CSV table of C-alpha atoms in Angstrom, one decimal:
chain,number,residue,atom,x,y,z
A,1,UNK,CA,13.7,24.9,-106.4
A,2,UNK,CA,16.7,23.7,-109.2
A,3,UNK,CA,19.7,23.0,-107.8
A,4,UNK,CA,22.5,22.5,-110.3
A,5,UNK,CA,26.2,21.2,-109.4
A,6,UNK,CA,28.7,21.1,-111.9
A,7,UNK,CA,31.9,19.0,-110.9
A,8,UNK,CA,35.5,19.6,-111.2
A,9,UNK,CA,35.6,17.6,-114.1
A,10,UNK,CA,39.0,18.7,-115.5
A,11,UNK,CA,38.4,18.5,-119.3
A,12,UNK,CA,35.2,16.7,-119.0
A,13,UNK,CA,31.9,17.0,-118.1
A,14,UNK,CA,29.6,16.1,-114.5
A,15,UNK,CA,26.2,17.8,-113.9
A,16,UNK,CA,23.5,17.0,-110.7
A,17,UNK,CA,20.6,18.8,-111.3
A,18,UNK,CA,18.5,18.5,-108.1
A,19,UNK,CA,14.5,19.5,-108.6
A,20,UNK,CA,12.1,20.5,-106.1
A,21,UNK,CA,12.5,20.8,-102.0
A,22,UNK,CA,10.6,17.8,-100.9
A,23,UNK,CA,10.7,14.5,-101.9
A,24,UNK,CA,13.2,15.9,-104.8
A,25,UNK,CA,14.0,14.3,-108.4
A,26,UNK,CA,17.9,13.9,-109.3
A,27,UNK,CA,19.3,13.8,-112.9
A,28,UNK,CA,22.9,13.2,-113.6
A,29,UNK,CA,24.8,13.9,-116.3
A,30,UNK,CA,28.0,12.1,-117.0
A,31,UNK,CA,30.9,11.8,-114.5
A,32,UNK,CA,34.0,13.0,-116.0
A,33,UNK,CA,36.9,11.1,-114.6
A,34,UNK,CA,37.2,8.4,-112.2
A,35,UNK,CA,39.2,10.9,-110.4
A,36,UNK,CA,36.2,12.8,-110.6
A,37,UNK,CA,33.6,10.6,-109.0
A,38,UNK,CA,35.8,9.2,-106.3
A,39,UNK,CA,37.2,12.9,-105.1
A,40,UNK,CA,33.9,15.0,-105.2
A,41,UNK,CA,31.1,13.0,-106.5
A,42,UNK,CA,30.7,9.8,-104.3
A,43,UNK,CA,30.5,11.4,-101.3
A,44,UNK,CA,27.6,13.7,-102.9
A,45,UNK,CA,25.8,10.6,-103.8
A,46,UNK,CA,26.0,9.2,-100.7
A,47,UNK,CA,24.3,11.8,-98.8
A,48,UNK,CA,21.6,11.6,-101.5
A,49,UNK,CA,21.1,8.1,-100.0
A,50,UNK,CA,21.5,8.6,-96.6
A,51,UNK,CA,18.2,11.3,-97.0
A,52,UNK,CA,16.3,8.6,-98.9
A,53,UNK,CA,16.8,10.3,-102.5
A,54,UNK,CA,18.0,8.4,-105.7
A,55,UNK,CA,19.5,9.0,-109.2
A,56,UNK,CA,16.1,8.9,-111.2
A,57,UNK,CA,18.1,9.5,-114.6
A,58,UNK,CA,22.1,9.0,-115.1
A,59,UNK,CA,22.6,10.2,-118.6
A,60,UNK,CA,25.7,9.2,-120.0
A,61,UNK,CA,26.1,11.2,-123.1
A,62,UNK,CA,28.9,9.4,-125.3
A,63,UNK,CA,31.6,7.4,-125.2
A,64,UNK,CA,34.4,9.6,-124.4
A,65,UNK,CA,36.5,9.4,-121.8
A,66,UNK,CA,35.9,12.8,-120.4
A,67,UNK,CA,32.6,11.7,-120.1
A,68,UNK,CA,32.6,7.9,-119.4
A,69,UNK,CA,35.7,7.0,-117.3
A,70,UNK,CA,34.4,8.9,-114.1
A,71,UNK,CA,30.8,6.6,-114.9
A,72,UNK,CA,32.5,3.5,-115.1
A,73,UNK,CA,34.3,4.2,-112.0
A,74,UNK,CA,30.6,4.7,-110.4
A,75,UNK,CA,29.0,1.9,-111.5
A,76,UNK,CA,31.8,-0.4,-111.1
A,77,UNK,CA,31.6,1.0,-107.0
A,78,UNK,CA,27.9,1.1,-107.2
A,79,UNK,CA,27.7,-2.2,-108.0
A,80,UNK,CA,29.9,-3.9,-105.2
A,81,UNK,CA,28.8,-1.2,-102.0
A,82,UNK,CA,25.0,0.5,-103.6
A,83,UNK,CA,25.7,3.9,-102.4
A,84,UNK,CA,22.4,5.0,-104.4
A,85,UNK,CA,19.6,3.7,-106.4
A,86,UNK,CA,19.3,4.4,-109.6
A,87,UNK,CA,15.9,4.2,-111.4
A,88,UNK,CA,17.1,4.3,-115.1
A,89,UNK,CA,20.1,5.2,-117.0
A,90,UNK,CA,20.0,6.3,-120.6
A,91,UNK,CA,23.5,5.4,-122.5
A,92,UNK,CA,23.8,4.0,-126.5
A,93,UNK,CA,26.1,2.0,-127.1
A,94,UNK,CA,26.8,-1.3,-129.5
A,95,UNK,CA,23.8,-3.0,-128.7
A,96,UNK,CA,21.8,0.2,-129.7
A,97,UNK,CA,23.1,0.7,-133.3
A,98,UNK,CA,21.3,-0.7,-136.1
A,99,UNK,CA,23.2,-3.2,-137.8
A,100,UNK,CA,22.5,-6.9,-139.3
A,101,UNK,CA,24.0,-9.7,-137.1
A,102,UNK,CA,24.8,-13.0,-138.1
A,103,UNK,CA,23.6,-16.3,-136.2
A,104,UNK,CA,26.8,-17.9,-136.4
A,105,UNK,CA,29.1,-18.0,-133.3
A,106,UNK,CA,32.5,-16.7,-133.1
A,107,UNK,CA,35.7,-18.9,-133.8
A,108,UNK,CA,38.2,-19.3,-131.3
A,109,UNK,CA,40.4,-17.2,-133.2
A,110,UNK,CA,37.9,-14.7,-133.9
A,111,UNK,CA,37.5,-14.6,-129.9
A,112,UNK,CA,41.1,-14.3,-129.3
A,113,UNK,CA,41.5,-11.2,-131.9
A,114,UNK,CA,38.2,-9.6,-129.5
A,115,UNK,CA,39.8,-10.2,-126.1
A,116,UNK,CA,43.6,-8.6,-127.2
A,117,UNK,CA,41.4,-5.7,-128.4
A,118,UNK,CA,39.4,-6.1,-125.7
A,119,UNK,CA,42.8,-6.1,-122.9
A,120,UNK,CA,44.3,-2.9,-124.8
A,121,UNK,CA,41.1,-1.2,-124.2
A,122,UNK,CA,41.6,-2.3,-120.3
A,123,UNK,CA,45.0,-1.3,-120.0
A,124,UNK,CA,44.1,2.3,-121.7
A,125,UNK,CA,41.4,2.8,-119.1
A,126,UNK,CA,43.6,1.8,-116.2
A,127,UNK,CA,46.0,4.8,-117.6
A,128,UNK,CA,43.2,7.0,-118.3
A,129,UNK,CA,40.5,7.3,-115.2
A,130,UNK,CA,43.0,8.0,-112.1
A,131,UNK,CA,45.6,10.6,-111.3
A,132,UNK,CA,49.2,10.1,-110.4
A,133,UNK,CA,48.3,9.5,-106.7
A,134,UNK,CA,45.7,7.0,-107.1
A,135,UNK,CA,46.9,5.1,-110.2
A,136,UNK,CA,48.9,2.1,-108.6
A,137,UNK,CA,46.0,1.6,-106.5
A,138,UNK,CA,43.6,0.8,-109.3
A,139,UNK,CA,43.2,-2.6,-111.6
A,140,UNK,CA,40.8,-3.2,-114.1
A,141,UNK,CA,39.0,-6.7,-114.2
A,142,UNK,CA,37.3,-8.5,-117.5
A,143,UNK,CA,34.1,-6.9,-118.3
A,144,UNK,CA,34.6,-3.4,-117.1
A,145,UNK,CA,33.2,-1.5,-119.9
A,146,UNK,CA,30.5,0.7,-118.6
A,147,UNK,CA,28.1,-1.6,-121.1
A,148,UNK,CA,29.4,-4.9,-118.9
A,149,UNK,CA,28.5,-3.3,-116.1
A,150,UNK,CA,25.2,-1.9,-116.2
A,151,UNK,CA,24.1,-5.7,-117.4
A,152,UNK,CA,26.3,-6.9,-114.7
A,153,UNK,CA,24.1,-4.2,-112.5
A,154,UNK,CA,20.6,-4.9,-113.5
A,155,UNK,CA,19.9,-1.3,-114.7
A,156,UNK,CA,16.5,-0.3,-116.5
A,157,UNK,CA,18.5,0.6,-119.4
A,158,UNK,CA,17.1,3.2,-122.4
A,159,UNK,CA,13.7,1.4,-121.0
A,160,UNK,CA,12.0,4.7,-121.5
A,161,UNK,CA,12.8,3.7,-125.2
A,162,UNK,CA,11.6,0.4,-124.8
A,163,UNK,CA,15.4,-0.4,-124.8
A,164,UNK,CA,16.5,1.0,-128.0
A,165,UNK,CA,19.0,3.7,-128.3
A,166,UNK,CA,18.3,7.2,-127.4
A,167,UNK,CA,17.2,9.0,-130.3
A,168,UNK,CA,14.7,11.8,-131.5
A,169,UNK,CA,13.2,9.6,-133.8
A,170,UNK,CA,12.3,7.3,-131.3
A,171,UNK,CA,10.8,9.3,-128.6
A,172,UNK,CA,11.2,13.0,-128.9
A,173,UNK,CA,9.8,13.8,-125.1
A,174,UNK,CA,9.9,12.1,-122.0
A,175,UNK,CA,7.5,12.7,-118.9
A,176,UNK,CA,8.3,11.4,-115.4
A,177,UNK,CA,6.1,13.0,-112.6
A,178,UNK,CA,6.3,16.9,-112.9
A,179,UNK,CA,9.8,17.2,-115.4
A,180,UNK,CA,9.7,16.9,-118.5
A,181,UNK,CA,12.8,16.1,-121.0
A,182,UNK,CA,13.4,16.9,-125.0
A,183,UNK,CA,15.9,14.9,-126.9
A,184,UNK,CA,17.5,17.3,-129.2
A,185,UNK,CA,20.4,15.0,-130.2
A,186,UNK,CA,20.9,12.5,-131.7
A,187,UNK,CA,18.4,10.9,-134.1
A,188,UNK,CA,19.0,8.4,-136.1
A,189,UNK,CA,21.0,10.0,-139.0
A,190,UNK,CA,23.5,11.0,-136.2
A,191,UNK,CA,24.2,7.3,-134.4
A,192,UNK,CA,23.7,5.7,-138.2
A,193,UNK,CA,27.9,8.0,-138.5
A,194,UNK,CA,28.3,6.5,-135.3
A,195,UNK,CA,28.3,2.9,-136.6
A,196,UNK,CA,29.7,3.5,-139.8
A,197,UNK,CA,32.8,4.5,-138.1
A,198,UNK,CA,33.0,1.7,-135.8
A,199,UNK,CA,32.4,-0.6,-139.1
A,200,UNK,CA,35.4,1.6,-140.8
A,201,UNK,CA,37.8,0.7,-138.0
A,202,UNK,CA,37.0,-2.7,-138.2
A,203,UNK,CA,37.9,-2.6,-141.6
A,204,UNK,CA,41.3,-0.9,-141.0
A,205,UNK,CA,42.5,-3.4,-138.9
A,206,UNK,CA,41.6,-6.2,-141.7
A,207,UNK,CA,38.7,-7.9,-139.7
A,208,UNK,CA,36.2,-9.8,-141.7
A,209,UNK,CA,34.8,-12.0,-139.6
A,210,UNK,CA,30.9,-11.6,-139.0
A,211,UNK,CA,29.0,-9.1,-136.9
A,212,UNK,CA,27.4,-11.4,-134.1
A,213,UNK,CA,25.3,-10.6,-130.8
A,214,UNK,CA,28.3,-11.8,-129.1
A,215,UNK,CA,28.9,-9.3,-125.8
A,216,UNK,CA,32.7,-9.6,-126.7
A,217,UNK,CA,31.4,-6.7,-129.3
A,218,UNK,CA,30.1,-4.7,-126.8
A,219,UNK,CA,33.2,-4.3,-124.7
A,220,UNK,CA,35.2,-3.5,-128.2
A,221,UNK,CA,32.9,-1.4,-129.7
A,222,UNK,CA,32.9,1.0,-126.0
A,223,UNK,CA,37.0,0.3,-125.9
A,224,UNK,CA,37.4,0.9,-129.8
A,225,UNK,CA,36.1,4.6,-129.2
A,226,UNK,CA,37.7,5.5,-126.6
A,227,UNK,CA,41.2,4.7,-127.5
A,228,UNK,CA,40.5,5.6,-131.4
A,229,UNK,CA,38.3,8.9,-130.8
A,230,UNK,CA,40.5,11.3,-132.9
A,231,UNK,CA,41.1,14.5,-131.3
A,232,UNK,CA,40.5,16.9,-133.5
A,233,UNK,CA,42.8,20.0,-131.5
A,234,UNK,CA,42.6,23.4,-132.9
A,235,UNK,CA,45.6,25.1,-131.6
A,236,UNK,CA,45.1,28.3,-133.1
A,237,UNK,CA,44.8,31.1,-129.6
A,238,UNK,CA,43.5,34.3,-130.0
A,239,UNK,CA,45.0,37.2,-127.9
A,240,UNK,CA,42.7,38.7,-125.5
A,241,UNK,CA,44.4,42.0,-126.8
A,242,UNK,CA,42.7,41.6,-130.0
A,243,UNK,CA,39.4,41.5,-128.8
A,244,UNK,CA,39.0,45.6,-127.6
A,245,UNK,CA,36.6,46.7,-130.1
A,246,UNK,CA,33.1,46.2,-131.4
A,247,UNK,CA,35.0,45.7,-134.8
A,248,UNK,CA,37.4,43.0,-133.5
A,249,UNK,CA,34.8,41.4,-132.1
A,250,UNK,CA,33.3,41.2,-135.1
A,251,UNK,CA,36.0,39.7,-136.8
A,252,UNK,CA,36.4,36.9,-134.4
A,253,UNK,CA,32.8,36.3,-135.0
A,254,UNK,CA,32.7,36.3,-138.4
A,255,UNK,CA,36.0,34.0,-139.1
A,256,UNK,CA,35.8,30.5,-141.1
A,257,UNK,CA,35.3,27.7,-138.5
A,258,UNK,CA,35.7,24.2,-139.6
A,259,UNK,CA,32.8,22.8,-137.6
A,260,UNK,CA,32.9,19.4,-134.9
A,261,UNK,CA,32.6,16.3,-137.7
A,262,UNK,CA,33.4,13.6,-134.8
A,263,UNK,CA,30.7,10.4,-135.2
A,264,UNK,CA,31.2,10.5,-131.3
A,265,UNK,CA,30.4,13.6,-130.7
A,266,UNK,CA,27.3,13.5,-133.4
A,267,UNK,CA,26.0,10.6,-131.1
A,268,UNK,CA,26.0,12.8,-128.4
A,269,UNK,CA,22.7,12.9,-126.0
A,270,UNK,CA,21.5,16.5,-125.6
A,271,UNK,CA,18.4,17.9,-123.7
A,272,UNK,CA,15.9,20.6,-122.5
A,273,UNK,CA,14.7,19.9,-119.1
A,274,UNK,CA,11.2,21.5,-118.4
A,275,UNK,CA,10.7,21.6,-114.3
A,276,UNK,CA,7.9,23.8,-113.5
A,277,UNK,CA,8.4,26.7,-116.2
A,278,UNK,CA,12.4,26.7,-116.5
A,279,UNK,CA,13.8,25.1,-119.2
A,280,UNK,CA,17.7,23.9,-118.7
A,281,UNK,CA,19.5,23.2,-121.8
A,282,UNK,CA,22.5,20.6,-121.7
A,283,UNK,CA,24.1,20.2,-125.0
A,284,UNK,CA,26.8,17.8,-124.4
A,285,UNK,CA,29.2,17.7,-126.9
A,286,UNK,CA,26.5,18.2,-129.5
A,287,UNK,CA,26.8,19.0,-133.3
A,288,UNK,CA,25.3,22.7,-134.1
A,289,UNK,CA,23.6,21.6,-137.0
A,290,UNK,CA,21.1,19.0,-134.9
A,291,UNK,CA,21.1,21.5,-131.6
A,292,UNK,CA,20.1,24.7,-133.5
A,293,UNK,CA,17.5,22.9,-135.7
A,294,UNK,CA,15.6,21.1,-132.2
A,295,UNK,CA,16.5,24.3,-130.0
A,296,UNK,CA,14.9,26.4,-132.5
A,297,UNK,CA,11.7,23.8,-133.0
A,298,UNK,CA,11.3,24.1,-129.2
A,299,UNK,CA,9.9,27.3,-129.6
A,300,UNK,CA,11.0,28.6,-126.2
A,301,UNK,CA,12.0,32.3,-126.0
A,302,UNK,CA,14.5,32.1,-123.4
A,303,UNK,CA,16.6,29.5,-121.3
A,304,UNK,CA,17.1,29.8,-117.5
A,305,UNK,CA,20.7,27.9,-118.0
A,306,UNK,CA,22.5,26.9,-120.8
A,307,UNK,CA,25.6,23.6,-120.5
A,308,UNK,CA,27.4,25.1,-123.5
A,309,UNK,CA,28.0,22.6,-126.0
A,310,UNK,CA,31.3,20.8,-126.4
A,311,UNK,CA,33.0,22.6,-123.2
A,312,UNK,CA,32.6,25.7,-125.5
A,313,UNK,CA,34.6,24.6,-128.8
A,314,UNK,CA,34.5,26.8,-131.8
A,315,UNK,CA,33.6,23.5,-133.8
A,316,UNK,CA,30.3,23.3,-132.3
A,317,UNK,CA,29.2,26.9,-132.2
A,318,UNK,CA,28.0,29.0,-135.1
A,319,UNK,CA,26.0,32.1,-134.9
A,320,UNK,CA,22.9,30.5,-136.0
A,321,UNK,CA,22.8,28.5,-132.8
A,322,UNK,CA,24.1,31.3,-130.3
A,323,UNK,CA,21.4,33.8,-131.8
A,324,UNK,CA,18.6,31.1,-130.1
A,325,UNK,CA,20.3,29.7,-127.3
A,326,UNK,CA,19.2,33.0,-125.2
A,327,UNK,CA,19.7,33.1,-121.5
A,328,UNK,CA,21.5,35.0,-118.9
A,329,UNK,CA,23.5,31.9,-117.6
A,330,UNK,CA,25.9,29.6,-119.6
A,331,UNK,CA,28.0,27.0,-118.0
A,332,UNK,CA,31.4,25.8,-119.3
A,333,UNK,CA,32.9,22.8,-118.1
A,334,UNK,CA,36.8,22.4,-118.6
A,335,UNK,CA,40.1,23.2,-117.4
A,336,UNK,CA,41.0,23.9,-121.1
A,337,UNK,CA,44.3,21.8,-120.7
A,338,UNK,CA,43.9,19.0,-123.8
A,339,UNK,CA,41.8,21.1,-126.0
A,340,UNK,CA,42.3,24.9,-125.7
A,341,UNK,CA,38.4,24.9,-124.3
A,342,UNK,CA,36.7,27.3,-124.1
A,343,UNK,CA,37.5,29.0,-127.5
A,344,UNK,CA,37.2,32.5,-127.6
A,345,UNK,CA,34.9,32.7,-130.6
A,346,UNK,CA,32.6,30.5,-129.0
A,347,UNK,CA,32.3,32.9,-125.9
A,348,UNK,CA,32.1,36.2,-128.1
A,349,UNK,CA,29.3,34.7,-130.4
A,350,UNK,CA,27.0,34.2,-127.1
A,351,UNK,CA,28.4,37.4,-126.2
A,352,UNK,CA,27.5,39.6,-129.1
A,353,UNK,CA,24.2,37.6,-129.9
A,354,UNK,CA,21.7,39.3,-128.1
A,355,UNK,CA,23.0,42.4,-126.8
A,356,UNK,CA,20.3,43.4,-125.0
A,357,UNK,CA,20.6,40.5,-122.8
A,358,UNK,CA,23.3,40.7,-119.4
A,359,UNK,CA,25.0,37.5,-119.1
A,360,UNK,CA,26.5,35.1,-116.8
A,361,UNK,CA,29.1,33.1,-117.5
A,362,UNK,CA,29.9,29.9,-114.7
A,363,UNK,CA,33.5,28.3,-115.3
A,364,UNK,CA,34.4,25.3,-112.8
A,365,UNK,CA,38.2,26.2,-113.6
A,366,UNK,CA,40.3,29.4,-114.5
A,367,UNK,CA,41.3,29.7,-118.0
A,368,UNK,CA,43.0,31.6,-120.6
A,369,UNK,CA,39.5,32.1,-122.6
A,370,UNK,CA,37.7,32.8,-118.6
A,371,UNK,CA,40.3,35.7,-116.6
């Protein structure tokens, strides 16, 4: 038996897969908001315990606050009150990039210039995770990056990687009693952006001080991204009206997409769960490029569910990678409020694609792109 929950997340992302009937496997999948876990699923989580169960993966996928916030909230809680165990969590960040690192230690002043960046990236979070309601209730303490945390935690961390990032071209499968997991994104070219970008904003704000093992660049490196990610927001809508015919359909298929180029995104950690047969694909926010090339290398004919990628942007679908990802169940997660998500060229590519093939499509909110 696969169980799969897929939390209001509003523009973000939460997935519990549950596998098997008796003594059943859990894997997790980001956690949205902090809204998120504290509204739907801590009380989820809790249950899990009270039967005896654990998280034995928590995959957080990348640094992005519609991803992130809602896990930070959860560790954070986990951490004081252990509402569940969790056997290993799989999350790159700083500490996983490859970059040299000088021996030399900090200067006051270089400490100072950390811990301001350091207390913006606190004070954006505090906005961020919690709604209206629950804001004033909330403060955020020193070392409340999700990074601090785990460490703070104890959490076998990327050990199935022998602690180094998540990557394909470190491990491309992963076996843990009867499931089976393929990393389709990222490899190394992928997180190699990553850094490069976290290098560039260092450089924009005129800091050239040395790269140290200092945790102080963990917590900026985790805040840095989440208050500089760039939203890249296509506003262009398409009419529902314009969609009638075969040949309109076409059209909308066929138009010139300038495709997701986000280093964030790119670092995304995408998978193919294999339980007993069924193959589950969640793609994260995934680049098309790196998800059609491992889908395809998978060999697998057809998918019992599909987590489309990117909450169904047109950035990260092309017809190349809706032609393979071929199954009669796709899941979009967003209220499409930020973002416009789900595009509607996204949703007629895995439409037209296979025509032969009826199709489900799951939406945890109504939107424009869904009635």
């Amino acid at each position: 038996m696969i169980n799969v929950k897929m939390y209001p997340a509003e523009n973000g992302d939460c997935f519990l897969i549950s596998l098997g009937e008796e003594n059943r496997k859990h894997i997790l999948i980001d956690c949205g908001y902090a809204d998120t876990y504290h509204n739907y699923l801590k009380e989820d989580l809790q249950e899990l315990n009270k039967l005896g169960e654990k998280i034995n993966l928590f995959i957080i996928t990348h640094i992005d606050e519609d991803h992130i916030l809602g896990a930070i909230a959860f560790i954070e809680d986990n951490n004081k009150s252990k509402n569940i165990e969790i056997e290993e969590v799989w999350y790159n960040c700083y500490r996983h990039l490859q970059m040299e690192k000088d021996q030399e230690k900090l200067s006051d002043k270089e400490k100072r210039i950390l811990q301001r960046e350091i207390a913006l990236g606190e004070s954006y979070v505090k906005r961020e995770s919690f709604s209206e309601i629950n804001k004033s209730e909330v403060s955020v303490k020193q070392g409340s990056t999700l990074g601090a945390l785990l460490l703070a935690g104890g959490y076998k961390w990327n050990s199935s990687f022998d602690g180094k990032a998540v990557s394909q071209d470190n491990i491309e499968k992963i076996k843990f009693d009867d499931i089976s997991i393929n990393i389709l994104s990222p490899n190394d070219e992928k997180l190699e952006k990553l850094k490069k970008k976290w290098l560039k904003e260092l450089t924009n704000k005129k800091w050239n001080f040395k790269i140290t093992e200092d945790q102080l660049f963990d917590d900026a490196f985790e805040f840095m991204l989440l208050m500089y990610e760039e939203l890249q927001i296509d506003k262009t809508e398409v009419s529902l009206e314009e969609i009638k015919t075969i040949e309109s359909v076409e059209k909308l298929i066929q138009g010139k997409i300038n495709l997701d180029n986000s280093p964030t995104n790119g670092s995304s950690i995408a998978i193919c769960i294999n339980y007993k047969g069924r193959n589950l694909l969640f793609l994260a926010d995934g680049h098309p490029d790196i998800l059609y090339k491992n889908i395809y290398n998978l060999g697998i004919e057809k998918f019992d569910l599909v987590k489309v990628p990117h909450h169904g942007s047109r950035k990260n679908m092309t017809l190349e990678l809706s032609e393979i990802l071929k199954s009669d169940r796709f899941l979009i997660s967003t209220n499409g409020n930020n973002h416009t998500h789900p595009n509607l060229e996204s949703l007629a590519k895995l439409i037209y694609m296979n025509k032969d093939m009826s199709k489900e499509f799951y939406f945890n909110y109504e939107t424009i792109a869904s009635k």
